[in-house]
Amino acid sequence: MKELLDIISCEFSKLKRLKFILISILGACLFPIPATILIAKDNLPFEQLFKLVVNFGYFLLLPIVLSIVASQLFFIERDNDVLKNLATVPVPKGKLALAKLAVLLFISLFYSVAGLGATIIGGFIVGIVEGVAVKLGMSIAFGIMFFVTVLPVVVLIVYFNRSYIFSIILSFVYAIFNFSISLNIINFEPNNPILSVLPAPVIMRWWMAFWGDPTGEYTVLRQPYLLSTPACVGILCLITIIAVLLICMIYKKQEN
């Protein structure tokens, strides 16, 4: 365990070289600005602002950011030609992969909390800010959940081991594909397997249960798609276990 913590500490020290991470965090803080303008224009409550930021800032932007950061984390040794040094130290390659994933999880959590902070500031402009503690808890949960959403694409990034351009294209395609399905989830049959296999639609099915519906018109429409917390957590845990095992196995083989 101490060895893994030391490796994680080393991975965090590399973040200073990755300027994209700072830019992405800044983006998390800037995104609520146009969202606030839209909400203020229609005189909608803070709850709608939070929902808008989650649906676009988390479901669309966060997976793209995390995927690109993942490619930087997993390619940094290759690009700096230090792979041979790792073999002589030696650094356990499986633990190195786990350390990179731990850093990615931290970035996801930090992005989510930073986004919430900016959203709360926007909320004061819109009107009354309510339920901050609940939304903080949900933002932390989203940070963990959306870390899971990028694991399948991280498997592909590590497996193909190509250029950053390839990884960025792959990240955009994967994120937009998941986002499109999540946003149009009611256009699919409730028992469609894709809604229970792809992580983003799974999260959306859980998230929809928290949406307000004063008229009750959309509650009946959404009901067949809703997913309980235990079911959502169970599916995401299964995806995590499979993806992490694959990432570690592939990364170890490539390093050899």
mmCIF file of N, CA and C in Angstrom, residues 1-118:
data_model
loop_
_atom_site.group_PDB
_atom_site.id
_atom_site.type_symbol
_atom_site.label_atom_id
_atom_site.label_comp_id
_atom_site.label_asym_id
_atom_site.label_seq_id
_atom_site.Cartn_x
_atom_site.Cartn_y
_atom_site.Cartn_z
ATOM 1 N N MET A 1 0.825 -1.209 0.000
ATOM 2 C CA MET A 1 0.000 0.000 0.000
ATOM 3 C C MET A 1 0.866 1.270 0.000
ATOM 4 N N LYS A 2 1.930 1.263 0.820
ATOM 5 C CA LYS A 2 2.814 2.432 0.881
ATOM 6 C C LYS A 2 3.463 2.690 -0.476
ATOM 7 N N GLU A 3 3.835 1.591 -1.158
ATOM 8 C CA GLU A 3 4.450 1.731 -2.476
ATOM 9 C C GLU A 3 3.476 2.380 -3.447
ATOM 10 N N LEU A 4 2.212 1.962 -3.407
ATOM 11 C CA LEU A 4 1.195 2.530 -4.287
ATOM 12 C C LEU A 4 0.983 4.010 -3.984
ATOM 13 N N LEU A 5 0.959 4.367 -2.703
ATOM 14 C CA LEU A 5 0.788 5.770 -2.313
ATOM 15 C C LEU A 5 1.958 6.623 -2.783
ATOM 16 N N ASP A 6 3.160 6.064 -2.735
ATOM 17 C CA ASP A 6 4.344 6.785 -3.223
ATOM 18 C C ASP A 6 4.243 7.036 -4.730
ATOM 19 N N ILE A 7 3.764 6.028 -5.450
ATOM 20 C CA ILE A 7 3.612 6.173 -6.904
ATOM 21 C C ILE A 7 2.544 7.213 -7.223
ATOM 22 N N ILE A 8 1.439 7.186 -6.459
ATOM 23 C CA ILE A 8 0.380 8.182 -6.655
ATOM 24 C C ILE A 8 0.926 9.588 -6.412
ATOM 25 N N SER A 9 1.757 9.733 -5.378
ATOM 26 C CA SER A 9 2.369 11.029 -5.078
ATOM 27 C C SER A 9 3.236 11.506 -6.240
ATOM 28 N N CYS A 10 3.979 10.587 -6.836
ATOM 29 C CA CYS A 10 4.816 10.928 -8.000
ATOM 30 C C CYS A 10 3.962 11.351 -9.185
ATOM 31 N N GLU A 11 2.832 10.661 -9.376
ATOM 32 C CA GLU A 11 1.935 11.001 -10.483
ATOM 33 C C GLU A 11 1.348 12.396 -10.298
ATOM 34 N N PHE A 12 1.026 12.738 -9.051
ATOM 35 C CA PHE A 12 0.504 14.077 -8.785
ATOM 36 C C PHE A 12 1.553 15.145 -9.088
ATOM 37 N N SER A 13 2.813 14.831 -8.841
ATOM 38 C CA SER A 13 3.878 15.803 -9.105
ATOM 39 C C SER A 13 4.023 16.095 -10.595
ATOM 40 N N LYS A 14 3.570 15.162 -11.437
ATOM 41 C CA LYS A 14 3.651 15.350 -12.890
ATOM 42 C C LYS A 14 2.578 16.304 -13.408
ATOM 43 N N LEU A 15 1.547 16.540 -12.598
ATOM 44 C CA LEU A 15 0.432 17.366 -13.057
ATOM 45 C C LEU A 15 0.866 18.786 -13.382
ATOM 46 N N LYS A 16 1.957 19.244 -12.753
ATOM 47 C CA LYS A 16 2.430 20.611 -13.003
ATOM 48 C C LYS A 16 2.831 20.800 -14.461
ATOM 49 N N ARG A 17 3.209 19.702 -15.130
ATOM 50 C CA ARG A 17 3.611 19.806 -16.537
ATOM 51 C C ARG A 17 2.407 19.779 -17.475
ATOM 52 N N LEU A 18 1.265 19.332 -16.965
ATOM 53 C CA LEU A 18 0.094 19.158 -17.820
ATOM 54 C C LEU A 18 -0.798 20.393 -17.724
ATOM 55 N N LYS A 19 -0.536 21.373 -18.576
ATOM 56 C CA LYS A 19 -1.266 22.640 -18.538
ATOM 57 C C LYS A 19 -2.742 22.461 -18.879
ATOM 58 N N PHE A 20 -3.056 21.405 -19.644
ATOM 59 C CA PHE A 20 -4.443 21.188 -20.055
ATOM 60 C C PHE A 20 -5.359 21.013 -18.851
ATOM 61 N N ILE A 21 -4.830 20.428 -17.781
ATOM 62 C CA ILE A 21 -5.642 20.191 -16.585
ATOM 63 C C ILE A 21 -6.087 21.519 -15.974
ATOM 64 N N LEU A 22 -5.171 22.477 -15.898
ATOM 65 C CA LEU A 22 -5.520 23.795 -15.363
ATOM 66 C C LEU A 22 -6.553 24.477 -16.247
ATOM 67 N N ILE A 23 -6.390 24.321 -17.563
ATOM 68 C CA ILE A 23 -7.338 24.919 -18.504
ATOM 69 C C ILE A 23 -8.717 24.292 -18.346
ATOM 70 N N SER A 24 -8.749 22.971 -18.151
ATOM 71 C CA SER A 24 -10.028 22.269 -18.021
ATOM 72 C C SER A 24 -10.757 22.678 -16.740
ATOM 73 N N ILE A 25 -10.005 22.869 -15.651
ATOM 74 C CA ILE A 25 -10.617 23.317 -14.398
ATOM 75 C C ILE A 25 -11.176 24.728 -14.568
ATOM 76 N N LEU A 26 -10.436 25.563 -15.296
ATOM 77 C CA LEU A 26 -10.924 26.909 -15.591
ATOM 78 C C LEU A 26 -12.209 26.830 -16.408
ATOM 79 N N GLY A 27 -12.232 25.868 -17.349
ATOM 80 C CA GLY A 27 -13.434 25.664 -18.155
ATOM 81 C C GLY A 27 -14.624 25.269 -17.308
ATOM 82 N N ALA A 28 -14.370 24.464 -16.284
ATOM 83 C CA ALA A 28 -15.450 24.044 -15.377
ATOM 84 C C ALA A 28 -16.050 25.251 -14.668
ATOM 85 N N CYS A 29 -15.201 26.227 -14.382
ATOM 86 C CA CYS A 29 -15.674 27.429 -13.699
ATOM 87 C C CYS A 29 -16.350 28.409 -14.660
ATOM 88 N N LEU A 30 -15.961 28.363 -15.932
ATOM 89 C CA LEU A 30 -16.520 29.294 -16.911
ATOM 90 C C LEU A 30 -17.834 28.809 -17.507
ATOM 91 N N PHE A 31 -18.015 27.483 -17.592
ATOM 92 C CA PHE A 31 -19.220 26.955 -18.243
ATOM 93 C C PHE A 31 -20.516 27.451 -17.605
ATOM 94 N N PRO A 32 -20.604 27.536 -16.258
ATOM 95 C CA PRO A 32 -21.865 28.019 -15.669
ATOM 96 C C PRO A 32 -22.235 29.449 -16.050
ATOM 97 N N ILE A 33 -21.291 30.217 -16.614
ATOM 98 C CA ILE A 33 -21.590 31.608 -16.971
ATOM 99 C C ILE A 33 -22.670 31.687 -18.046
ATOM 100 N N PRO A 34 -22.479 31.025 -19.231
ATOM 101 C CA PRO A 34 -23.565 31.063 -20.222
ATOM 102 C C PRO A 34 -24.833 30.383 -19.722
ATOM 103 N N ALA A 35 -24.667 29.342 -18.882
ATOM 104 C CA ALA A 35 -25.842 28.668 -18.315
ATOM 105 C C ALA A 35 -26.622 29.632 -17.424
ATOM 106 N N THR A 36 -25.901 30.437 -16.643
ATOM 107 C CA THR A 36 -26.549 31.421 -15.768
ATOM 108 C C THR A 36 -27.306 32.465 -16.580
ATOM 109 N N ILE A 37 -26.712 32.889 -17.688
ATOM 110 C CA ILE A 37 -27.362 33.882 -18.555
ATOM 111 C C ILE A 37 -28.681 33.334 -19.100
ATOM 112 N N LEU A 38 -28.659 32.073 -19.537
ATOM 113 C CA LEU A 38 -29.876 31.452 -20.075
ATOM 114 C C LEU A 38 -30.956 31.329 -19.004
ATOM 115 N N ILE A 39 -30.553 30.883 -17.811
ATOM 116 C CA ILE A 39 -31.515 30.699 -16.720
ATOM 117 C C ILE A 39 -32.077 32.042 -16.251
ATOM 118 N N ALA A 40 -31.199 33.048 -16.140
ATOM 119 C CA ALA A 40 -31.637 34.374 -15.694
ATOM 120 C C ALA A 40 -32.587 35.006 -16.710
ATOM 121 N N LYS A 41 -32.323 34.754 -17.982
ATOM 122 C CA LYS A 41 -33.166 35.313 -19.045
ATOM 123 C C LYS A 41 -34.601 34.813 -18.936
ATOM 124 N N ASP A 42 -34.747 33.525 -18.596
ATOM 125 C CA ASP A 42 -36.085 32.926 -18.477
ATOM 126 C C ASP A 42 -36.621 32.969 -17.051
ATOM 127 N N ASN A 43 -35.839 33.594 -16.142
ATOM 128 C CA ASN A 43 -36.263 33.741 -14.743
ATOM 129 C C ASN A 43 -36.566 32.390 -14.087
ATOM 130 N N LEU A 44 -35.663 31.428 -14.286
ATOM 131 C CA LEU A 44 -35.839 30.087 -13.732
ATOM 132 C C LEU A 44 -35.077 29.958 -12.415
ATOM 133 N N PRO A 45 -35.456 29.013 -11.558
ATOM 134 C CA PRO A 45 -34.809 28.865 -10.242
ATOM 135 C C PRO A 45 -33.431 28.221 -10.330
ATOM 136 N N PHE A 46 -32.716 28.238 -9.203
ATOM 137 C CA PHE A 46 -31.368 27.669 -9.112
ATOM 138 C C PHE A 46 -31.356 26.182 -9.457
ATOM 139 N N GLU A 47 -32.430 25.483 -9.121
ATOM 140 C CA GLU A 47 -32.523 24.045 -9.404
ATOM 141 C C GLU A 47 -32.339 23.770 -10.892
ATOM 142 N N GLN A 48 -32.901 24.624 -11.738
ATOM 143 C CA GLN A 48 -32.776 24.462 -13.187
ATOM 144 C C GLN A 48 -31.359 24.772 -13.662
ATOM 145 N N LEU A 49 -30.709 25.713 -12.999
ATOM 146 C CA LEU A 49 -29.316 26.027 -13.340
ATOM 147 C C LEU A 49 -28.423 24.833 -13.039
ATOM 148 N N PHE A 50 -28.603 24.243 -11.870
ATOM 149 C CA PHE A 50 -27.813 23.071 -11.487
ATOM 150 C C PHE A 50 -28.051 21.920 -12.468
ATOM 151 N N LYS A 51 -29.300 21.713 -12.838
ATOM 152 C CA LYS A 51 -29.651 20.647 -13.781
ATOM 153 C C LYS A 51 -28.986 20.880 -15.137
ATOM 154 N N LEU A 52 -28.998 22.128 -15.605
ATOM 155 C CA LEU A 52 -28.394 22.465 -16.894
ATOM 156 C C LEU A 52 -26.886 22.239 -16.868
ATOM 157 N N VAL A 53 -26.238 22.646 -15.775
ATOM 158 C CA VAL A 53 -24.787 22.460 -15.644
ATOM 159 C C VAL A 53 -24.437 20.980 -15.602
ATOM 160 N N VAL A 54 -25.229 20.186 -14.892
ATOM 161 C CA VAL A 54 -24.982 18.743 -14.826
ATOM 162 C C VAL A 54 -25.147 18.109 -16.203
ATOM 163 N N ASN A 55 -26.244 18.418 -16.878
ATOM 164 C CA ASN A 55 -26.545 17.769 -18.155
ATOM 165 C C ASN A 55 -25.522 18.071 -19.243
ATOM 166 N N PHE A 56 -24.971 19.275 -19.223
ATOM 167 C CA PHE A 56 -24.011 19.632 -20.270
ATOM 168 C C PHE A 56 -22.570 19.674 -19.751
ATOM 169 N N GLY A 57 -22.375 20.215 -18.561
ATOM 170 C CA GLY A 57 -21.020 20.308 -18.020
ATOM 171 C C GLY A 57 -20.450 18.971 -17.601
ATOM 172 N N TYR A 58 -21.296 18.091 -17.070
ATOM 173 C CA TYR A 58 -20.830 16.787 -16.602
ATOM 174 C C TYR A 58 -20.995 15.710 -17.666
ATOM 175 N N PHE A 59 -22.176 15.629 -18.263
ATOM 176 C CA PHE A 59 -22.437 14.557 -19.225
ATOM 177 C C PHE A 59 -21.679 14.742 -20.540
ATOM 178 N N LEU A 60 -21.383 15.985 -20.914
ATOM 179 C CA LEU A 60 -20.688 16.226 -22.184
ATOM 180 C C LEU A 60 -19.225 16.617 -21.988
ATOM 181 N N LEU A 61 -18.974 17.681 -21.242
ATOM 182 C CA LEU A 61 -17.614 18.222 -21.149
ATOM 183 C C LEU A 61 -16.682 17.385 -20.279
ATOM 184 N N LEU A 62 -17.164 16.937 -19.127
ATOM 185 C CA LEU A 62 -16.288 16.214 -18.196
ATOM 186 C C LEU A 62 -15.696 14.940 -18.796
ATOM 187 N N PRO A 63 -16.476 14.087 -19.488
ATOM 188 C CA PRO A 63 -15.868 12.896 -20.102
ATOM 189 C C PRO A 63 -14.791 13.233 -21.133
ATOM 190 N N ILE A 64 -14.992 14.318 -21.884
ATOM 191 C CA ILE A 64 -13.987 14.730 -22.867
ATOM 192 C C ILE A 64 -12.704 15.145 -22.151
ATOM 193 N N VAL A 65 -12.854 15.965 -21.119
ATOM 194 C CA VAL A 65 -11.695 16.432 -20.347
ATOM 195 C C VAL A 65 -10.939 15.264 -19.738
ATOM 196 N N LEU A 66 -11.659 14.360 -19.085
ATOM 197 C CA LEU A 66 -11.013 13.227 -18.410
ATOM 198 C C LEU A 66 -10.325 12.297 -19.401
ATOM 199 N N SER A 67 -10.928 12.096 -20.560
ATOM 200 C CA SER A 67 -10.323 11.214 -21.565
ATOM 201 C C SER A 67 -9.010 11.784 -22.080
ATOM 202 N N ILE A 68 -8.992 13.090 -22.328
ATOM 203 C CA ILE A 68 -7.766 13.737 -22.814
ATOM 204 C C ILE A 68 -6.692 13.726 -21.727
ATOM 205 N N VAL A 69 -7.092 13.995 -20.481
ATOM 206 C CA VAL A 69 -6.143 13.944 -19.365
ATOM 207 C C VAL A 69 -5.590 12.534 -19.208
ATOM 208 N N ALA A 70 -6.444 11.526 -19.372
ATOM 209 C CA ALA A 70 -6.005 10.128 -19.263
ATOM 210 C C ALA A 70 -4.933 9.811 -20.297
ATOM 211 N N SER A 71 -5.124 10.300 -21.525
ATOM 212 C CA SER A 71 -4.116 10.047 -22.562
ATOM 213 C C SER A 71 -2.792 10.710 -22.197
ATOM 214 N N GLN A 72 -2.843 11.896 -21.603
ATOM 215 C CA GLN A 72 -1.614 12.564 -21.180
ATOM 216 C C GLN A 72 -0.925 11.795 -20.054
ATOM 217 N N LEU A 73 -1.710 11.315 -19.110
ATOM 218 C CA LEU A 73 -1.141 10.573 -17.978
ATOM 219 C C LEU A 73 -0.499 9.262 -18.420
ATOM 220 N N PHE A 74 -1.155 8.555 -19.330
ATOM 221 C CA PHE A 74 -0.652 7.244 -19.738
ATOM 222 C C PHE A 74 0.436 7.326 -20.809
ATOM 223 N N PHE A 75 0.556 8.472 -21.484
ATOM 224 C CA PHE A 75 1.566 8.604 -22.537
ATOM 225 C C PHE A 75 2.802 9.369 -22.081
ATOM 226 N N ILE A 76 2.767 9.947 -20.884
ATOM 227 C CA ILE A 76 3.843 10.851 -20.479
ATOM 228 C C ILE A 76 5.193 10.140 -20.394
ATOM 229 N N GLU A 77 5.221 8.899 -19.905
ATOM 230 C CA GLU A 77 6.485 8.147 -19.841
ATOM 231 C C GLU A 77 6.979 7.784 -21.237
ATOM 232 N N ARG A 78 6.048 7.396 -22.099
ATOM 233 C CA ARG A 78 6.416 7.034 -23.469
ATOM 234 C C ARG A 78 6.990 8.236 -24.210
ATOM 235 N N ASP A 79 6.340 9.383 -24.084
ATOM 236 C CA ASP A 79 6.758 10.573 -24.815
ATOM 237 C C ASP A 79 8.069 11.155 -24.296
ATOM 238 N N ASN A 80 8.373 10.906 -23.029
ATOM 239 C CA ASN A 80 9.631 11.400 -22.452
ATOM 240 C C ASN A 80 10.724 10.338 -22.434
ATOM 241 N N ASP A 81 10.413 9.197 -23.055
ATOM 242 C CA ASP A 81 11.383 8.111 -23.227
ATOM 243 C C ASP A 81 12.006 7.666 -21.896
ATOM 244 N N VAL A 82 11.133 7.408 -20.922
ATOM 245 C CA VAL A 82 11.634 6.961 -19.616
ATOM 246 C C VAL A 82 11.111 5.568 -19.257
ATOM 247 N N LEU A 83 10.574 4.865 -20.245
ATOM 248 C CA LEU A 83 10.018 3.535 -19.971
ATOM 249 C C LEU A 83 11.097 2.556 -19.517
ATOM 250 N N LYS A 84 12.291 2.682 -20.103
ATOM 251 C CA LYS A 84 13.382 1.777 -19.719
ATOM 252 C C LYS A 84 13.806 2.024 -18.271
ATOM 253 N N ASN A 85 13.754 3.296 -17.863
ATOM 254 C CA ASN A 85 14.105 3.621 -16.480
ATOM 255 C C ASN A 85 13.135 2.980 -15.495
ATOM 256 N N LEU A 86 11.859 2.925 -15.880
ATOM 257 C CA LEU A 86 10.855 2.316 -15.013
ATOM 258 C C LEU A 86 11.118 0.831 -14.833
ATOM 259 N N ALA A 87 11.665 0.216 -15.885
ATOM 260 C CA ALA A 87 11.942 -1.219 -15.818
ATOM 261 C C ALA A 87 13.129 -1.517 -14.911
ATOM 262 N N THR A 88 14.045 -0.557 -14.769
ATOM 263 C CA THR A 88 15.235 -0.797 -13.953
ATOM 264 C C THR A 88 15.036 -0.410 -12.488
ATOM 265 N N VAL A 89 14.013 0.407 -12.178
ATOM 266 C CA VAL A 89 13.850 0.875 -10.788
ATOM 267 C C VAL A 89 13.625 -0.248 -9.795
ATOM 268 N N PRO A 90 12.717 -1.213 -9.954
ATOM 269 C CA PRO A 90 11.616 -1.265 -10.922
ATOM 270 C C PRO A 90 10.331 -0.718 -10.304
ATOM 271 N N VAL A 91 9.450 -0.223 -11.157
ATOM 272 C CA VAL A 91 8.135 0.244 -10.728
ATOM 273 C C VAL A 91 7.101 -0.762 -11.212
ATOM 274 N N PRO A 92 6.315 -1.352 -10.300
ATOM 275 C CA PRO A 92 5.275 -2.300 -10.727
ATOM 276 C C PRO A 92 4.305 -1.625 -11.694
ATOM 277 N N LYS A 93 4.211 -2.179 -12.892
ATOM 278 C CA LYS A 93 3.431 -1.513 -13.936
ATOM 279 C C LYS A 93 1.940 -1.489 -13.630
ATOM 280 N N GLY A 94 1.464 -2.539 -12.972
ATOM 281 C CA GLY A 94 0.056 -2.558 -12.591
ATOM 282 C C GLY A 94 -0.268 -1.460 -11.593
ATOM 283 N N LYS A 95 0.618 -1.257 -10.628
ATOM 284 C CA LYS A 95 0.417 -0.206 -9.626
ATOM 285 C C LYS A 95 0.557 1.179 -10.246
ATOM 286 N N LEU A 96 1.419 1.300 -11.251
ATOM 287 C CA LEU A 96 1.568 2.579 -11.941
ATOM 288 C C LEU A 96 0.268 2.950 -12.646
ATOM 289 N N ALA A 97 -0.362 1.960 -13.280
ATOM 290 C CA ALA A 97 -1.649 2.194 -13.944
ATOM 291 C C ALA A 97 -2.713 2.591 -12.923
ATOM 292 N N LEU A 98 -2.733 1.908 -11.780
ATOM 293 C CA LEU A 98 -3.695 2.240 -10.721
ATOM 294 C C LEU A 98 -3.465 3.651 -10.189
ATOM 295 N N ALA A 99 -2.203 4.048 -10.078
ATOM 296 C CA ALA A 99 -1.875 5.390 -9.597
ATOM 297 C C ALA A 99 -2.393 6.452 -10.562
ATOM 298 N N LYS A 100 -2.242 6.200 -11.849
ATOM 299 C CA LYS A 100 -2.734 7.140 -12.862
ATOM 300 C C LYS A 100 -4.255 7.255 -12.790
ATOM 301 N N LEU A 101 -4.922 6.137 -12.571
ATOM 302 C CA LEU A 101 -6.383 6.151 -12.452
ATOM 303 C C LEU A 101 -6.817 6.887 -11.187
ATOM 304 N N ALA A 102 -6.040 6.751 -10.113
ATOM 305 C CA ALA A 102 -6.348 7.468 -8.871
ATOM 306 C C ALA A 102 -6.251 8.979 -9.081
ATOM 307 N N VAL A 103 -5.249 9.408 -9.828
ATOM 308 C CA VAL A 103 -5.093 10.829 -10.147
ATOM 309 C C VAL A 103 -6.260 11.303 -11.003
ATOM 310 N N LEU A 104 -6.666 10.471 -11.952
ATOM 311 C CA LEU A 104 -7.796 10.806 -12.825
ATOM 312 C C LEU A 104 -9.082 10.960 -12.003
ATOM 313 N N LEU A 105 -9.266 10.097 -11.020
ATOM 314 C CA LEU A 105 -10.429 10.195 -10.135
ATOM 315 C C LEU A 105 -10.401 11.502 -9.347
ATOM 316 N N PHE A 106 -9.235 11.871 -8.848
ATOM 317 C CA PHE A 106 -9.101 13.125 -8.102
ATOM 318 C C PHE A 106 -9.460 14.317 -8.986
ATOM 319 N N ILE A 107 -8.985 14.312 -10.225
ATOM 320 C CA ILE A 107 -9.273 15.410 -11.150
ATOM 321 C C ILE A 107 -10.769 15.492 -11.424
ATOM 322 N N SER A 108 -11.407 14.347 -11.581
ATOM 323 C CA SER A 108 -12.851 14.313 -11.812
ATOM 324 C C SER A 108 -13.610 14.915 -10.634
ATOM 325 N N LEU A 109 -13.199 14.555 -9.428
ATOM 326 C CA LEU A 109 -13.835 15.100 -8.224
ATOM 327 C C LEU A 109 -13.598 16.606 -8.107
ATOM 328 N N PHE A 110 -12.370 17.025 -8.382
ATOM 329 C CA PHE A 110 -12.034 18.446 -8.288
ATOM 330 C C PHE A 110 -12.817 19.255 -9.316
ATOM 331 N N TYR A 111 -12.924 18.731 -10.527
ATOM 332 C CA TYR A 111 -13.688 19.377 -11.599
ATOM 333 C C TYR A 111 -15.142 19.552 -11.167
ATOM 334 N N SER A 112 -15.716 18.490 -10.592
ATOM 335 C CA SER A 112 -17.125 18.514 -10.196
ATOM 336 C C SER A 112 -17.383 19.541 -9.103
ATOM 337 N N VAL A 113 -16.512 19.569 -8.102
ATOM 338 C CA VAL A 113 -16.685 20.510 -6.988
ATOM 339 C C VAL A 113 -16.442 21.951 -7.453
ATOM 340 N N ALA A 114 -15.437 22.140 -8.322
ATOM 341 C CA ALA A 114 -15.165 23.480 -8.858
ATOM 342 C C ALA A 114 -16.348 23.964 -9.686
ATOM 343 N N GLY A 115 -16.919 23.051 -10.474
ATOM 344 C CA GLY A 115 -18.095 23.396 -11.273
ATOM 345 C C GLY A 115 -19.271 23.789 -10.400
ATOM 346 N N LEU A 116 -19.443 23.078 -9.284
ATOM 347 C CA LEU A 116 -20.527 23.415 -8.359
ATOM 348 C C LEU A 116 -20.304 24.792 -7.746
ATOM 349 N N GLY A 117 -19.049 25.077 -7.378
ATOM 350 C CA GLY A 117 -18.745 26.386 -6.803
ATOM 351 C C GLY A 117 -19.114 27.519 -7.747
ATOM 352 N N ALA A 118 -18.766 27.351 -9.019
ATOM 353 C CA ALA A 118 -19.104 28.367 -10.018
ATOM 354 C C ALA A 118 -20.614 28.442 -10.228
#
